[in-house]
Amino acid sequence: MGQEHAAHLPGSKGVLRGDRQRRPRPDRAAAGARERRRQRRGRRARADRARAARADGAAHESLNVPVVQVEGLARRYGEREALSDVSLRLQSGQTLVVFGPNGAGKTTLLRVLATLLRPHAGSVEVLGAPLPQQAWSVRGRIGLLGHEPLLYRELTARENLRFHARLHRVKLSRVDELLERLGLDGRADEPLRTLSRGMVQRAAVARAVLHEPELLLLDEPRANLDPAAIELVEPLIGPAPGRTRVICSHDPHGGISEADQVLGLRAGCVALLRERARVSVEEIAGLYR
Ligand SMILES: Nc1ncnc2c1ncn2[C@@H]1O[C@H](COP(=O)(O)OP(=O)(O)OP(=O)(O)O)[C@@H](O)[C@H]1O
Ligand SMILES: [Mg+2]
């Protein structure tokens, strides 16, 4: 192909006469164009899915569909039944606090709601999406703060959060804002493995709320935090309009005070499910006897 033709190929603008090695080969140029078309299609499909998910979200709010609706949920690990016949509903803006002794199934419930574990029986809907079928459509609207920080130990807090910001298409300035609000900016550029447990927990809080999720799933969220840190995290994980929360707790007084509904689990079964006003601290204590 002569150079006058090469000048019309996509990407060939500015090819210099005699600069043979920099001239794109036609097969490469066509492959490049195909790849760009494929990427554009991928971006359009992702945008369509996100639009559909937002429309679903808006529909579920306007119809007053519960943010969490669970019916007859069961989940096993091998032979061990971790949850059996659990049913509950949670409306937008409400907080459900889950109590129960070690091994009662609290974390398992949170992981099912976070779309990380499939239900083995029963039905689970989160933000209007049935799980696991439509898990993809709601993952970006859920924030999970678990027992594990879900952060890379070799990366710094800032690098970890920037990684998650890119995944959620969140502005990188939000990372700096959160690091400052959580009092981590002085240590944000050291590997996570060199930070104290409380500092790592602060970084984990930042990760969970980075994308301002509508549903927050918090597993003992104040574990390892000092009183000053508890105050700092409060605006980020505390009650807020449009923020629905499920919190696992071992603190009857503190837990009841922030609950709209209280769930007590025992050996994977619902032992108690009631509005806060109708639950006493003694009843919660009774779950542990
Ligand atoms: N990955 C796993 N593999 C096998 N069994 C598991 C697994 N995770 C949890 N289990 C079991 O499932 C049951 C419920 O565990 P889960 O972690 O949900 O309890 P929990 O209420 O969160 O307890 P804790 O208060 O100690 O955090 C327990 O018997 C536990 O041993
Ligand atoms: Mg747990």
Short mmCIF file of C-alpha atoms and ligand atoms in Angstrom, two decimals:
data_model
loop_
_atom_site.label_atom_id
_atom_site.label_comp_id
_atom_site.label_asym_id
_atom_site.label_seq_id
_atom_site.Cartn_x
_atom_site.Cartn_y
_atom_site.Cartn_z
CA MET A 1 0.00 0.00 0.00
CA GLY A 2 1.38 3.45 -0.94
CA GLN A 3 1.84 6.12 1.66
CA GLU A 4 -1.00 8.21 0.28
CA HIS A 5 -3.36 5.30 1.12
CA ALA A 6 -1.78 4.64 4.46
CA ALA A 7 -2.57 8.26 5.40
CA HIS A 8 -6.31 7.40 5.31
CA LEU A 9 -6.14 4.44 7.68
CA PRO A 10 -7.46 4.98 11.21
CA GLY A 11 -4.64 5.94 13.46
CA SER A 12 -2.26 6.63 10.59
CA LYS A 13 -2.40 10.45 10.88
CA GLY A 14 0.99 12.00 11.22
CA VAL A 15 2.92 8.99 9.83
CA LEU A 16 6.13 10.47 8.50
CA ARG A 17 7.50 9.71 5.06
CA GLY A 18 10.26 7.12 5.43
CA ASP A 19 9.32 6.33 9.07
CA ARG A 20 8.49 2.74 8.17
CA GLN A 21 8.62 1.09 11.56
CA ARG A 22 6.02 3.53 13.02
CA ARG A 23 3.52 3.09 10.20
CA PRO A 24 0.61 0.90 11.41
CA ARG A 25 0.19 -2.32 9.47
CA PRO A 26 -3.28 -2.61 7.89
CA ASP A 27 -4.06 -5.89 9.75
CA ARG A 28 -2.99 -4.29 13.05
CA ALA A 29 -5.02 -1.15 12.32
CA ALA A 30 -8.12 -3.27 11.55
CA ALA A 31 -7.58 -5.31 14.73
CA GLY A 32 -7.20 -2.05 16.68
CA ALA A 33 -10.46 -0.73 15.25
CA ARG A 34 -12.21 -4.03 16.09
CA GLU A 35 -10.86 -3.86 19.65
CA ARG A 36 -12.02 -0.24 20.05
CA ARG A 37 -15.49 -1.21 18.74
CA ARG A 38 -15.57 -4.15 21.19
CA GLN A 39 -14.59 -1.85 24.08
CA ARG A 40 -17.26 0.71 23.05
CA ARG A 41 -19.89 -2.07 22.97
CA GLY A 42 -18.72 -3.23 26.43
CA ARG A 43 -18.96 0.33 27.80
CA ARG A 44 -22.43 0.79 26.30
CA ALA A 45 -23.62 -2.55 27.73
CA ARG A 46 -22.25 -1.65 31.18
CA ALA A 47 -23.92 1.78 31.03
CA ASP A 48 -27.22 0.12 29.98
CA ARG A 49 -26.99 -2.34 32.86
CA ALA A 50 -26.22 0.49 35.30
CA ARG A 51 -29.18 2.51 33.95
CA ALA A 52 -31.46 -0.54 34.31
CA ALA A 53 -30.21 -1.09 37.86
CA ARG A 54 -30.85 2.59 38.72
CA ALA A 55 -34.33 2.36 37.18
CA ASP A 56 -34.98 -0.79 39.23
CA GLY A 57 -33.74 1.06 42.30
CA ALA A 58 -36.03 4.02 41.66
CA ALA A 59 -38.95 1.63 41.05
CA HIS A 60 -38.29 -0.25 44.26
CA GLU A 61 -38.21 3.02 46.23
CA SER A 62 -41.38 4.43 44.70
CA LEU A 63 -43.26 1.16 45.25
CA ASN A 64 -42.00 0.99 48.82
CA VAL A 65 -40.60 -2.49 48.23
CA PRO A 66 -38.46 -3.59 51.20
CA VAL A 67 -34.71 -3.11 50.75
CA VAL A 68 -34.22 -6.58 52.23
CA GLN A 69 -36.80 -9.34 51.93
CA VAL A 70 -35.88 -12.82 53.08
CA GLU A 71 -38.25 -15.80 53.18
CA GLY A 72 -37.34 -19.23 54.54
CA LEU A 73 -33.61 -18.75 53.96
CA ALA A 74 -31.33 -21.74 54.60
CA ARG A 75 -27.58 -21.92 54.14
CA ARG A 76 -25.24 -24.83 54.91
CA TYR A 77 -21.52 -25.32 54.96
CA GLY A 78 -21.24 -28.97 53.97
CA GLU A 79 -23.40 -30.85 56.46
CA ARG A 80 -23.55 -27.96 58.95
CA GLU A 81 -26.70 -25.86 58.82
CA ALA A 82 -25.58 -22.25 59.47
CA LEU A 83 -29.00 -20.69 58.80
CA SER A 84 -32.39 -22.35 58.62
CA ASP A 85 -35.81 -20.91 57.84
CA VAL A 86 -34.85 -17.26 58.37
CA SER A 87 -37.43 -14.69 57.25
CA LEU A 88 -37.28 -10.91 57.66
CA ARG A 89 -38.06 -7.61 55.92
CA LEU A 90 -36.34 -4.30 56.16
CA GLN A 91 -37.66 -1.02 54.76
CA SER A 92 -35.51 1.76 53.31
CA GLY A 93 -33.74 3.86 55.93
CA GLN A 94 -34.19 1.26 58.68
CA THR A 95 -31.57 -0.45 60.81
CA LEU A 96 -31.74 -4.12 61.72
CA VAL A 97 -29.41 -5.18 64.51
CA VAL A 98 -28.57 -8.90 64.66
CA PHE A 99 -27.57 -10.52 67.96
CA GLY A 100 -26.64 -14.09 68.79
CA PRO A 101 -23.85 -16.14 70.30
CA ASN A 102 -20.66 -17.08 68.42
CA GLY A 103 -21.57 -19.38 65.56
CA ALA A 104 -25.27 -18.35 65.54
CA GLY A 105 -25.15 -17.45 61.82
CA LYS A 106 -24.89 -13.62 61.89
CA THR A 107 -21.93 -13.33 59.52
CA THR A 108 -23.43 -15.98 57.24
CA LEU A 109 -26.62 -13.90 56.96
CA LEU A 110 -24.60 -10.78 56.15
CA ARG A 111 -22.59 -12.63 53.50
CA VAL A 112 -25.77 -13.91 51.84
CA LEU A 113 -27.18 -10.35 51.76
CA ALA A 114 -23.85 -9.10 50.38
CA THR A 115 -24.26 -11.59 47.47
CA LEU A 116 -21.10 -13.44 48.55
CA LEU A 117 -22.91 -16.67 49.51
CA ARG A 118 -25.80 -18.25 47.65
CA PRO A 119 -28.92 -19.18 49.56
CA HIS A 120 -29.48 -22.97 49.60
CA ALA A 121 -33.22 -22.65 50.19
CA GLY A 122 -35.80 -19.90 50.40
CA SER A 123 -35.82 -16.56 48.63
CA VAL A 124 -33.69 -13.46 49.16
CA GLU A 125 -34.30 -10.05 47.55
CA VAL A 126 -31.98 -7.12 48.10
CA LEU A 127 -32.75 -3.63 46.72
CA GLY A 128 -35.48 -5.22 44.62
CA ALA A 129 -33.14 -7.78 43.03
CA PRO A 130 -33.63 -11.54 43.60
CA LEU A 131 -30.42 -13.30 44.67
CA PRO A 132 -28.40 -14.88 43.30
CA GLN A 133 -29.96 -14.31 39.85
CA GLN A 134 -29.60 -10.51 39.77
CA ALA A 135 -26.72 -10.12 42.21
CA TRP A 136 -24.71 -8.28 39.53
CA SER A 137 -27.24 -5.44 39.43
CA VAL A 138 -27.01 -4.56 43.13
CA ARG A 139 -23.40 -5.30 44.12
CA GLY A 140 -22.36 -1.70 43.48
CA ARG A 141 -25.09 -0.44 45.81
CA ILE A 142 -24.09 -2.56 48.81
CA GLY A 143 -21.26 -1.84 51.27
CA LEU A 144 -19.88 -4.65 53.44
CA LEU A 145 -17.71 -4.17 56.48
CA GLY A 146 -16.85 -7.68 57.58
CA HIS A 147 -14.60 -9.43 60.08
CA GLU A 148 -11.89 -9.29 57.40
CA PRO A 149 -10.88 -5.82 56.15
CA LEU A 150 -10.89 -7.00 52.47
CA LEU A 151 -7.78 -4.92 51.81
CA TYR A 152 -4.35 -5.85 50.44
CA ARG A 153 -1.79 -5.91 53.25
CA GLU A 154 1.14 -5.05 51.00
CA LEU A 155 -0.57 -1.96 49.59
CA THR A 156 -1.01 1.31 51.45
CA ALA A 157 -4.43 2.49 52.61
CA ARG A 158 -4.43 5.10 49.83
CA GLU A 159 -3.52 2.51 47.17
CA ASN A 160 -6.16 0.09 48.43
CA LEU A 161 -8.86 2.75 48.41
CA ARG A 162 -7.84 4.08 44.99
CA PHE A 163 -8.13 0.54 43.65
CA HIS A 164 -11.69 0.26 45.00
CA ALA A 165 -12.52 3.79 43.80
CA ARG A 166 -11.61 2.76 40.24
CA LEU A 167 -13.72 -0.40 40.54
CA HIS A 168 -16.74 1.65 41.61
CA ARG A 169 -15.95 4.59 39.29
CA VAL A 170 -15.67 6.91 42.27
CA LYS A 171 -13.60 10.12 42.03
CA LEU A 172 -10.12 9.71 43.53
CA SER A 173 -10.69 12.90 45.55
CA ARG A 174 -13.20 10.90 47.63
CA VAL A 175 -10.32 8.68 48.78
CA ASP A 176 -8.35 11.66 50.11
CA GLU A 177 -11.48 13.08 51.74
CA LEU A 178 -12.19 9.80 53.57
CA LEU A 179 -8.59 9.32 54.68
CA GLU A 180 -8.67 12.78 56.20
CA ARG A 181 -12.09 12.33 57.82
CA LEU A 182 -10.93 9.07 59.39
CA GLY A 183 -7.69 10.59 60.70
CA LEU A 184 -5.61 8.29 58.49
CA ASP A 185 -3.98 10.84 56.21
CA GLY A 186 -0.73 10.81 58.23
CA ARG A 187 -0.32 7.01 57.75
CA ALA A 188 -2.08 6.56 54.42
CA ASP A 189 1.11 5.91 52.44
CA GLU A 190 2.53 3.08 54.53
CA PRO A 191 1.84 -0.60 53.77
CA LEU A 192 -1.29 -1.73 55.54
CA ARG A 193 0.59 -4.55 57.30
CA THR A 194 2.47 -1.90 59.30
CA LEU A 195 -0.69 -0.25 60.69
CA SER A 196 -2.41 -1.07 63.99
CA ARG A 197 -5.69 -3.07 64.02
CA GLY A 198 -7.74 0.03 64.73
CA MET A 199 -6.11 1.90 61.84
CA VAL A 200 -6.81 -1.04 59.51
CA GLN A 201 -10.43 -1.03 60.72
CA ARG A 202 -10.67 2.69 59.85
CA ALA A 203 -9.37 1.91 56.35
CA ALA A 204 -11.91 -0.94 56.09
CA VAL A 205 -14.71 1.49 57.01
CA ALA A 206 -13.49 3.83 54.25
CA ARG A 207 -13.58 0.95 51.74
CA ALA A 208 -17.11 -0.05 52.77
CA VAL A 209 -18.57 3.46 52.37
CA LEU A 210 -16.42 4.74 49.49
CA HIS A 211 -19.22 4.40 46.91
CA GLU A 212 -21.94 5.69 49.29
CA PRO A 213 -23.91 2.42 49.25
CA GLU A 214 -27.64 2.40 49.93
CA LEU A 215 -27.40 -0.84 51.91
CA LEU A 216 -24.67 -1.05 54.54
CA LEU A 217 -23.85 -4.47 56.03
CA LEU A 218 -21.76 -4.01 59.15
CA ASP A 219 -20.27 -6.94 61.07
CA GLU A 220 -19.26 -5.66 64.52
CA PRO A 221 -18.22 -2.38 62.89
CA ARG A 222 -16.71 -0.75 65.96
CA ALA A 223 -14.43 -3.67 66.83
CA ASN A 224 -10.88 -2.45 67.58
CA LEU A 225 -11.84 1.24 67.35
CA ASP A 226 -10.94 3.68 70.14
CA PRO A 227 -13.56 6.22 71.32
CA ALA A 228 -12.17 8.96 69.05
CA ALA A 229 -12.33 6.65 66.01
CA ILE A 230 -15.89 5.62 66.93
CA GLU A 231 -16.86 9.29 66.71
CA LEU A 232 -15.09 9.69 63.37
CA VAL A 233 -16.82 6.68 61.77
CA GLU A 234 -20.27 7.56 63.10
CA PRO A 235 -21.30 9.96 60.28
CA LEU A 236 -20.08 7.41 57.73
CA ILE A 237 -21.82 4.30 59.08
CA GLY A 238 -24.46 5.77 61.40
CA PRO A 239 -28.12 6.24 60.50
CA ALA A 240 -28.83 8.57 57.55
CA PRO A 241 -31.77 9.19 55.21
CA GLY A 242 -31.81 6.58 52.45
CA ARG A 243 -29.19 4.45 54.24
CA THR A 244 -30.47 1.01 55.21
CA ARG A 245 -28.29 -0.97 57.60
CA VAL A 246 -27.89 -4.50 58.91
CA ILE A 247 -25.49 -4.59 61.86
CA CYS A 248 -24.15 -7.61 63.76
CA SER A 249 -23.47 -6.78 67.38
CA HIS A 250 -22.57 -8.36 70.72
CA ASP A 251 -23.40 -5.19 72.65
CA PRO A 252 -27.06 -5.34 73.83
CA HIS A 253 -27.24 -1.71 75.08
CA GLY A 254 -25.46 -0.08 72.14
CA GLY A 255 -27.07 -2.39 69.60
CA ILE A 256 -30.65 -1.88 70.76
CA SER A 257 -30.17 1.89 70.87
CA GLU A 258 -29.40 2.06 67.17
CA ALA A 259 -31.95 -0.54 66.01
CA ASP A 260 -35.34 -0.10 64.40
CA GLN A 261 -35.72 -3.87 64.40
CA VAL A 262 -33.89 -6.51 66.40
CA LEU A 263 -33.12 -10.02 65.18
CA GLY A 264 -31.87 -12.68 67.60
CA LEU A 265 -30.31 -15.78 66.07
CA ARG A 266 -29.59 -19.02 67.87
CA ALA A 267 -27.98 -21.98 66.11
CA GLY A 268 -29.00 -20.51 62.74
CA CYS A 269 -32.70 -20.06 63.65
CA VAL A 270 -34.70 -16.93 64.40
CA ALA A 271 -35.17 -16.78 68.17
CA LEU A 272 -36.50 -13.21 68.22
CA LEU A 273 -37.56 -10.65 65.59
CA ARG A 274 -39.23 -7.52 66.83
CA GLU A 275 -39.33 -3.73 66.75
CA ARG A 276 -36.86 -2.08 69.06
CA ALA A 277 -39.56 -0.72 71.39
CA ARG A 278 -40.69 -4.27 72.17
CA VAL A 279 -37.28 -5.75 73.02
CA SER A 280 -35.48 -5.60 76.35
CA VAL A 281 -31.76 -5.85 77.09
CA GLU A 282 -32.55 -8.90 79.28
CA GLU A 283 -34.08 -10.73 76.31
CA ILE A 284 -30.93 -10.09 74.27
CA ALA A 285 -28.78 -11.28 77.18
CA GLY A 286 -30.97 -14.42 77.27
CA LEU A 287 -29.84 -15.35 73.75
CA TYR A 288 -26.35 -15.94 75.12
CA ARG A 289 -27.33 -18.21 78.04
N1 LIG B 1 -16.43 -20.97 55.70
C1 LIG B 1 -17.02 -21.80 56.55
N2 LIG B 1 -16.87 -23.13 56.42
C2 LIG B 1 -17.48 -23.99 57.26
N3 LIG B 1 -18.27 -23.61 58.29
C3 LIG B 1 -18.45 -22.29 58.46
C4 LIG B 1 -17.83 -21.32 57.61
N4 LIG B 1 -18.21 -20.09 58.03
C5 LIG B 1 -18.99 -20.28 59.09
N5 LIG B 1 -19.15 -21.59 59.35
C6 LIG B 1 -19.97 -22.17 60.42
O1 LIG B 1 -21.28 -21.65 60.29
C7 LIG B 1 -21.83 -21.37 61.56
C8 LIG B 1 -22.23 -19.90 61.61
O2 LIG B 1 -21.06 -19.11 61.53
P1 LIG B 1 -21.09 -17.52 61.49
O3 LIG B 1 -19.72 -17.08 61.17
O4 LIG B 1 -22.18 -17.10 60.58
O5 LIG B 1 -21.48 -17.17 62.98
P2 LIG B 1 -21.53 -15.76 63.72
O6 LIG B 1 -22.87 -15.65 64.35
O7 LIG B 1 -21.13 -14.69 62.81
O8 LIG B 1 -20.45 -15.96 64.87
P3 LIG B 1 -19.46 -14.87 65.57
O9 LIG B 1 -20.24 -14.19 66.63
O10 LIG B 1 -18.39 -15.77 66.15
O11 LIG B 1 -18.92 -13.96 64.53
C9 LIG B 1 -20.76 -21.75 62.58
O12 LIG B 1 -21.03 -23.07 63.05
C10 LIG B 1 -19.48 -21.74 61.79
O13 LIG B 1 -18.53 -22.63 62.30
MG MG B 2 -19.53 -13.36 62.83
#
